[in-house]
Short mmCIF file of C-alpha atoms and ligand atoms in Angstrom, two decimals:
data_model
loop_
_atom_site.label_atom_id
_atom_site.label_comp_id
_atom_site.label_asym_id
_atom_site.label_seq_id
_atom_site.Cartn_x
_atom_site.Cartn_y
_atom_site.Cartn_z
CA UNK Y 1 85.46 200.90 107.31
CA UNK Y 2 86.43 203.37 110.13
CA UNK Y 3 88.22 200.43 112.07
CA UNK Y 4 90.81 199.58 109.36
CA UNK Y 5 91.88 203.67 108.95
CA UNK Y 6 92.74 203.54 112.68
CA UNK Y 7 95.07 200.46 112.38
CA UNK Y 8 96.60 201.41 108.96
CA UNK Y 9 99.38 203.14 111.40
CA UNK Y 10 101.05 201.18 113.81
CA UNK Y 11 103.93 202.37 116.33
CA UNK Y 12 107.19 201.37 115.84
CA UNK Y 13 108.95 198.38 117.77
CA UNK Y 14 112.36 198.44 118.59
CA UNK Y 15 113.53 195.74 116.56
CA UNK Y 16 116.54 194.90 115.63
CA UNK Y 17 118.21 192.46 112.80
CA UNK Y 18 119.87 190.78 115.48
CA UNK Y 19 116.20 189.65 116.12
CA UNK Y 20 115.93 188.28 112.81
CA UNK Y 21 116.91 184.58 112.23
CA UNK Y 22 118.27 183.04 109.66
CA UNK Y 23 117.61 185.38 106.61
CA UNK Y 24 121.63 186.36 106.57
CA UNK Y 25 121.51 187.29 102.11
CA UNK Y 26 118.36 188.99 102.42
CA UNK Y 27 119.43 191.05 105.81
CA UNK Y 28 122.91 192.04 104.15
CA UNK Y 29 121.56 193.12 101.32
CA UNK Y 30 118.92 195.03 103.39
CA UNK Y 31 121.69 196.81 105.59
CA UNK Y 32 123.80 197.71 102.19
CA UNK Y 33 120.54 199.06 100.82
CA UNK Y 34 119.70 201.18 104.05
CA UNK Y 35 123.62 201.95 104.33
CA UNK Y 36 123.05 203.60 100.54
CA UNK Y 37 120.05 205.33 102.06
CA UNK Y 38 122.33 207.45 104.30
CA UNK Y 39 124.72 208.75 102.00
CA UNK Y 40 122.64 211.33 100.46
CA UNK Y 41 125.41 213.51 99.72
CA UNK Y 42 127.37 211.29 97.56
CA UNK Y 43 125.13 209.96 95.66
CA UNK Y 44 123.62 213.16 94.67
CA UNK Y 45 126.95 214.20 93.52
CA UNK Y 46 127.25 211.09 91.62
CA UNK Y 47 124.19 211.67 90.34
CA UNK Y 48 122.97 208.75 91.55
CA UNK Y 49 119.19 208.00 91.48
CA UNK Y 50 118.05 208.14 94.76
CA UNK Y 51 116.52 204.68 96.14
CA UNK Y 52 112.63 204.98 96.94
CA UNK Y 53 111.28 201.62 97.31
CA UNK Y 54 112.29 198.23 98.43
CA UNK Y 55 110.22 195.01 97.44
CA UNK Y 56 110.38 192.37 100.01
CA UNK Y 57 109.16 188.89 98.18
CA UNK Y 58 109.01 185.90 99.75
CA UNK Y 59 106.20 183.03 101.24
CA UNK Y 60 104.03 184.54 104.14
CA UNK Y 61 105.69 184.60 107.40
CA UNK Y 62 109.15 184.68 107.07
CA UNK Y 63 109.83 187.92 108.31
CA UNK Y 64 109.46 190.67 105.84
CA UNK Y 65 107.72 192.74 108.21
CA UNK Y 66 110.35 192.20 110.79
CA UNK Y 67 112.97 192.87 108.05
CA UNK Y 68 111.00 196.49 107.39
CA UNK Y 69 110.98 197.63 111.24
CA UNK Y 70 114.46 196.67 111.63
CA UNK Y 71 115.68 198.70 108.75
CA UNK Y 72 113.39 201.65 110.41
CA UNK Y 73 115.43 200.72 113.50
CA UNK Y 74 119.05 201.08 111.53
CA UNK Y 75 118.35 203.91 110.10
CA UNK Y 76 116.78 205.85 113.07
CA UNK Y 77 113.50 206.36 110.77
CA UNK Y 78 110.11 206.65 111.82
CA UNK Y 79 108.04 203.56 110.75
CA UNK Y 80 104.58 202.95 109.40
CA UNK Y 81 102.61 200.36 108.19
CA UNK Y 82 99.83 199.26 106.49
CA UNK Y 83 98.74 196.25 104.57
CA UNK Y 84 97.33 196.57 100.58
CA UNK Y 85 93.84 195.28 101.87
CA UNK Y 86 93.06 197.92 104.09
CA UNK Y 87 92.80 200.72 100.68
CA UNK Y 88 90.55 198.74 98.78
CA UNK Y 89 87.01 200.30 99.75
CA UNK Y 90 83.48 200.57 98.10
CA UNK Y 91 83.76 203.88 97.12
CA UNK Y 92 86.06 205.51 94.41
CA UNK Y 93 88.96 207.58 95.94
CA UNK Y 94 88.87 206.98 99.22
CA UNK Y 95 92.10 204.68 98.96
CA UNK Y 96 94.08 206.98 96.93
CA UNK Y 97 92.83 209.46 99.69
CA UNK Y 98 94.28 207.29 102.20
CA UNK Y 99 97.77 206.76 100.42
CA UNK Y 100 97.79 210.97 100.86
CA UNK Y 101 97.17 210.33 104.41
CA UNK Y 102 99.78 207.82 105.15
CA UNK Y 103 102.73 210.05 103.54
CA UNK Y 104 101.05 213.14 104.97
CA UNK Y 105 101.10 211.13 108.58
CA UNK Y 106 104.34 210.14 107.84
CA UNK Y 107 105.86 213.30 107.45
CA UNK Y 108 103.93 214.84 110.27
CA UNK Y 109 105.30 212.40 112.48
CA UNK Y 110 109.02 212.70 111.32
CA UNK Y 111 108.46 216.64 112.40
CA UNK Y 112 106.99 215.08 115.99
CA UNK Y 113 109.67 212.81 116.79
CA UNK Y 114 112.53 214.75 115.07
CA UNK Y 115 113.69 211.67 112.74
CA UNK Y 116 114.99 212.92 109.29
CA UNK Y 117 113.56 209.48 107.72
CA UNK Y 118 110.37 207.23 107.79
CA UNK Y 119 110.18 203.84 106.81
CA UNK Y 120 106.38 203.03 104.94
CA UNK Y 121 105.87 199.78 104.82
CA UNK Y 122 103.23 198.29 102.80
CA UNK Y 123 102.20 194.83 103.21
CA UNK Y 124 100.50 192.93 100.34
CA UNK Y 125 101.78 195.19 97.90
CA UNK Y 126 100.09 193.12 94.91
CA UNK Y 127 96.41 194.00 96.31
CA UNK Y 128 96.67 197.38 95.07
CA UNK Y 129 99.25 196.97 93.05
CA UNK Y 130 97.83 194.01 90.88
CA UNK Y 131 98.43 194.02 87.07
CA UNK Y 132 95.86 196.25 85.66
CA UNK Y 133 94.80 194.24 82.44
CA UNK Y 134 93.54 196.49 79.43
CA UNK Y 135 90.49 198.74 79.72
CA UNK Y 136 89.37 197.28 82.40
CA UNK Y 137 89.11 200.32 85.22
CA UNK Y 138 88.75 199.37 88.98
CA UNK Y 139 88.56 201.13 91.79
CA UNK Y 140 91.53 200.59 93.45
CA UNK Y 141 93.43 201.50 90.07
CA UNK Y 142 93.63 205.40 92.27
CA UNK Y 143 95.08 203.83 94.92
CA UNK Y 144 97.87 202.61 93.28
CA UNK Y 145 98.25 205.96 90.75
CA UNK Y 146 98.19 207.74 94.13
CA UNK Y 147 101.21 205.48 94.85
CA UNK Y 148 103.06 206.11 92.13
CA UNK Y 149 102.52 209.83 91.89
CA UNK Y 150 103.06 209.93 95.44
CA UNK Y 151 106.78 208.00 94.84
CA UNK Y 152 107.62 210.22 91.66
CA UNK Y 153 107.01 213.54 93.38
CA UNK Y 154 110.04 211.82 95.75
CA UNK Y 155 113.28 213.78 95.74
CA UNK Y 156 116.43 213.29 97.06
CA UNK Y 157 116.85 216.26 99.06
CA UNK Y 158 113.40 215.77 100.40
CA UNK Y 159 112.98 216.33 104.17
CA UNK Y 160 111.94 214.01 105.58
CA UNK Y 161 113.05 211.66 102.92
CA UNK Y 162 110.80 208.75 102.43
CA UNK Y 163 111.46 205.08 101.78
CA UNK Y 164 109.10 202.65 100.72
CA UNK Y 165 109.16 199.14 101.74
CA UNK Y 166 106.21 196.83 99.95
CA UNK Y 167 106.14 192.94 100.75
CA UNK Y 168 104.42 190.62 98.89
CA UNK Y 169 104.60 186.70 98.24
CA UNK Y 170 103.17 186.92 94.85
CA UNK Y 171 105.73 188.96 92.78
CA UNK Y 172 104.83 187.82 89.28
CA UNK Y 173 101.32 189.19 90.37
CA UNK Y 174 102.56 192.96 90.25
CA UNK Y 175 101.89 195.44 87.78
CA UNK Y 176 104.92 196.65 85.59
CA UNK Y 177 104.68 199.82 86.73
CA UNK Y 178 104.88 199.23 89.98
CA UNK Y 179 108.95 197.56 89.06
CA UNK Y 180 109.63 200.91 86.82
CA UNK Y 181 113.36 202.15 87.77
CA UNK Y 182 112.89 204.56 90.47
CA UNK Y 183 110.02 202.86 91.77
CA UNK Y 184 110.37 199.23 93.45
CA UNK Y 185 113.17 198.32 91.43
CA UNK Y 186 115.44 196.70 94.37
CA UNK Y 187 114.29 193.71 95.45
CA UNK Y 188 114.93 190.97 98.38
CA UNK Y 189 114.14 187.60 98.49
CA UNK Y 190 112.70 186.32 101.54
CA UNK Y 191 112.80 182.75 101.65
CA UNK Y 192 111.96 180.00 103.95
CA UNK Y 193 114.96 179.06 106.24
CA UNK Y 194 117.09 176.10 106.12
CA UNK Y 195 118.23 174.21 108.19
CA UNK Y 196 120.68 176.98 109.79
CA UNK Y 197 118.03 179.46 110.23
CA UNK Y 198 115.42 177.37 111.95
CA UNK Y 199 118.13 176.81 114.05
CA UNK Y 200 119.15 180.10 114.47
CA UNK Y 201 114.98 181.11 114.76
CA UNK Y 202 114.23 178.75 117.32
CA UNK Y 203 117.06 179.71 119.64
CA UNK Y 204 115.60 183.34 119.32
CA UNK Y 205 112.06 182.16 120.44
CA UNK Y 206 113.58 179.82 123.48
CA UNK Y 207 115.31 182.41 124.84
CA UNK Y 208 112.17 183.34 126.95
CA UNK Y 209 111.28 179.74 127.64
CA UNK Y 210 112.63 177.25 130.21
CA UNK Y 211 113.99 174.18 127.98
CA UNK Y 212 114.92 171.27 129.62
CA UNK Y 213 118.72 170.54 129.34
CA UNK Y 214 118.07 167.46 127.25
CA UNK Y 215 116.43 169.72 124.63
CA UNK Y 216 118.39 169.43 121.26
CA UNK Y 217 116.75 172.27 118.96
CA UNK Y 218 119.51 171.26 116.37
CA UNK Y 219 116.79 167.90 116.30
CA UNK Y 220 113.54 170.45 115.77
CA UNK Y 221 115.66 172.45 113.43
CA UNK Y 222 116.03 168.57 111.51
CA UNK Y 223 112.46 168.17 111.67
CA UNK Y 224 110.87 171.09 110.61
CA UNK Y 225 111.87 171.47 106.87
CA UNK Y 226 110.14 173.93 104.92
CA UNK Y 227 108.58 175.44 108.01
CA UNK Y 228 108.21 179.46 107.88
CA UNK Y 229 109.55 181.88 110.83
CA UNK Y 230 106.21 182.29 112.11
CA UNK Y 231 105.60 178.40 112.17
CA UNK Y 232 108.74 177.90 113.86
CA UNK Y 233 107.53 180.69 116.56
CA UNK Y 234 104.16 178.82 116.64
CA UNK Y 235 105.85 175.73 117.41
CA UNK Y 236 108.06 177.32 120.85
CA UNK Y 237 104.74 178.45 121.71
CA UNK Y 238 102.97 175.18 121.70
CA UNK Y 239 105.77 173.25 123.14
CA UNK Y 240 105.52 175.28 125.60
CA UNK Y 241 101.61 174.97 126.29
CA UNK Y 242 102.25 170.88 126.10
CA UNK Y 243 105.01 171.59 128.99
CA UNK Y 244 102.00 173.24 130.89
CA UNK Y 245 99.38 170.96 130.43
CA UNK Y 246 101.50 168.24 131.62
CA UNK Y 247 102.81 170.43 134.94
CA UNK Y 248 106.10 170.09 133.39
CA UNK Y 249 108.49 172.74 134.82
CA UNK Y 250 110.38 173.02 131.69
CA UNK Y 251 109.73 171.93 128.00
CA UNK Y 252 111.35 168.90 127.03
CA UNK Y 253 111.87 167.35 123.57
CA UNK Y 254 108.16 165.19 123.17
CA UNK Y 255 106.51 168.62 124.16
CA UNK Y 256 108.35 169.85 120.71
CA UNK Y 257 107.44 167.04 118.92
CA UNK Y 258 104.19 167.14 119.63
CA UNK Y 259 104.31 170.65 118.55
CA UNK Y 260 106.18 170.23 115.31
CA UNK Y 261 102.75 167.73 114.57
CA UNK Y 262 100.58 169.75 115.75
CA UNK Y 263 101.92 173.28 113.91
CA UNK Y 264 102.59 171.00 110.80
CA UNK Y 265 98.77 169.59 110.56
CA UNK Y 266 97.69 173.34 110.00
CA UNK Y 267 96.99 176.07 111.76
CA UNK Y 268 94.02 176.91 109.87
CA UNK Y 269 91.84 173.99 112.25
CA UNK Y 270 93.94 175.53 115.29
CA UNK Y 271 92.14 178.71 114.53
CA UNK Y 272 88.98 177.53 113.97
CA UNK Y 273 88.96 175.47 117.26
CA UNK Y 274 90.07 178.67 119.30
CA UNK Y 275 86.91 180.33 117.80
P1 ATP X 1 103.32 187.93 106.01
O1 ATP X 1 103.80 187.92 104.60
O2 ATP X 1 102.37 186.81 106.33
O3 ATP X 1 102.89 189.25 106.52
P2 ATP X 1 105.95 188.24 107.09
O4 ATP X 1 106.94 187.66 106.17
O5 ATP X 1 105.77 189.70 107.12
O6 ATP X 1 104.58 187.50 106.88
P3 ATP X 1 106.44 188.52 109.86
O7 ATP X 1 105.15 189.21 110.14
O8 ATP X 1 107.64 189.35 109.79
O9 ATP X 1 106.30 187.70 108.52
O10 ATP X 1 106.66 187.33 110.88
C1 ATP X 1 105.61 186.85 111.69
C2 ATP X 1 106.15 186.37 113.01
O11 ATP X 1 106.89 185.17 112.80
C3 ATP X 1 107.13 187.32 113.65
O12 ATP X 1 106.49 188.21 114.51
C4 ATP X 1 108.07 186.39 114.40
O13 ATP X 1 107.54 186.01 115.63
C5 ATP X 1 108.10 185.16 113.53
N1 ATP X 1 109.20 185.17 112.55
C6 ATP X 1 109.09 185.12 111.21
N2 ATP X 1 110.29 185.10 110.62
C7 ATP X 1 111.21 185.17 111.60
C8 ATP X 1 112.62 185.22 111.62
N3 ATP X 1 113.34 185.18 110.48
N4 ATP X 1 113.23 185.29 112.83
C9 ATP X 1 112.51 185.32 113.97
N5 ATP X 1 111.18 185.30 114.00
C10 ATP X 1 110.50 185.21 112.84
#
């Protein structure tokens, strides 16, 4: 409805990849990707096909979207966002209408703020952008040959110039033409951490946080295998809120372990109990 048009733009955070844990394959390639991005020039020259979208794929909540605003960040772009769910709507056309809007928005917005760039970042890519199977027509079939129209009619020496960045965690879900050369056809994996990057996560979400001295996060980072960025932000959180219930000045390692438990039983009943 009218709600989701008026969160389909959000306003940029400064965020930086130094605020990204773990992640170091996916973030280099990122920066060597964005690094491209700025040398027009050359690769025009070289005749070079310019780079329009990036395809972030990986399980939910390791970061993608932080991975999207901190390329908008590097390259001094304006950034959007919007998630796939948000165009698919009862009525034919109005989420191809809305694809217009977001590159329109985008571009009025580089004028505003005086950035040559923008960043549009597209969450849940394979909503839209589901394989179409046969003769079978649906609605949202517009949106996504808005999409695509709207990333062919992309130039090089466009200003601003445009970069798409789509994140999904269903890849094998997307339609082929979607993955066309000169469409998404880079693509970063976005995995779950290891051990290093837990590490390197939960350090990132302490840093606000009184630990006790005694803490050993290298211990969490042990116990938390296969445990997403957001999980491992959910779990500093309610350590945390264990510290506090117990009038504990500073978190201490059972007020971790009882949030590793708790984060690892599912946040799905957490949710329901908060409502
Ligand atoms: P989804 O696919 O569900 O949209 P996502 O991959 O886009 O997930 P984010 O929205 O980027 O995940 O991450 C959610 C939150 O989890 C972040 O705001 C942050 O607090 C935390 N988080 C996730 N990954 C990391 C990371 N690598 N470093 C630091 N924090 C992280």
């Amino acid at each position: 409805g009218a709600g989701a048009r008026q969160k389909a733009v959000k306003k940029p955070e400064l965020l930086t990849f130094e605020d990204i844990g773990g992640q170091d394959r996916a973030k280099k390639e990122l920066v060597e990707a964005m690094d491209f991005l700025n040398r027009v020039d050359e690769i025009k020259e070289l005749g070079i096909r310019p780079l329009k979208g990036i395809l972030l794929t990986g399980p939910p909540g390791t970061g993608k979207t932080l991975m999207a605003k901190a390329a908008a960040h590097y390259t001094d772009s304006v950034f959007l966002s919007a998630s796939g769910s948000e165009f698919v709507e009862m009525y034919v056309g109005v989420g191809a209408s809305r694809i217009r809007d977001l590159f329109k928005q985008a571009r009025t917005l580089c004028a505003k703020e005086e950035k040559s760039s923008a960043i549009l970042f597209i969450d849940e890519i394979d909503v839209i952008g589901g394989k179409r199977d046969g003769g079978q027509q649906r609605e949202y079939d517009q949106t996504l040959n808005q999409l695509l129209t709207e990333m062919d009619g992309m130039h090089s020496e466009d200003h601003p110039r445009i970069l798409l960045i789509a994140a999904t965690n269903r890849k094998e879900m997307l339609d082929a033409a979607l993955l066309r050369p000169g469409r998404f056809d880079r693509h970063i994996e976005v995995d779950l951490p290891d051990r290093k990057g837990r590490l390197h996560i939960l350090k990132l979400h302490a840093a606000n946080k009184p630990l006790n001295d005694a803490v050993s996060l290298e211990l969490v980072a042990e116990e938390t295998y296969q445990f997403s960025g957001a999980q491992l932000e959910s779990v500093m959180n309610e350590a945390a809120i264990y510290a506090l219930r117990e009038q504990a000045a500073t978190i201490h390692q059972h007020h971790l372990s009882l949030a590793v438990d708790k984060v690892m039983m599912g946040e799905k009943t957490d949710r329901e109990a908060a409502q």
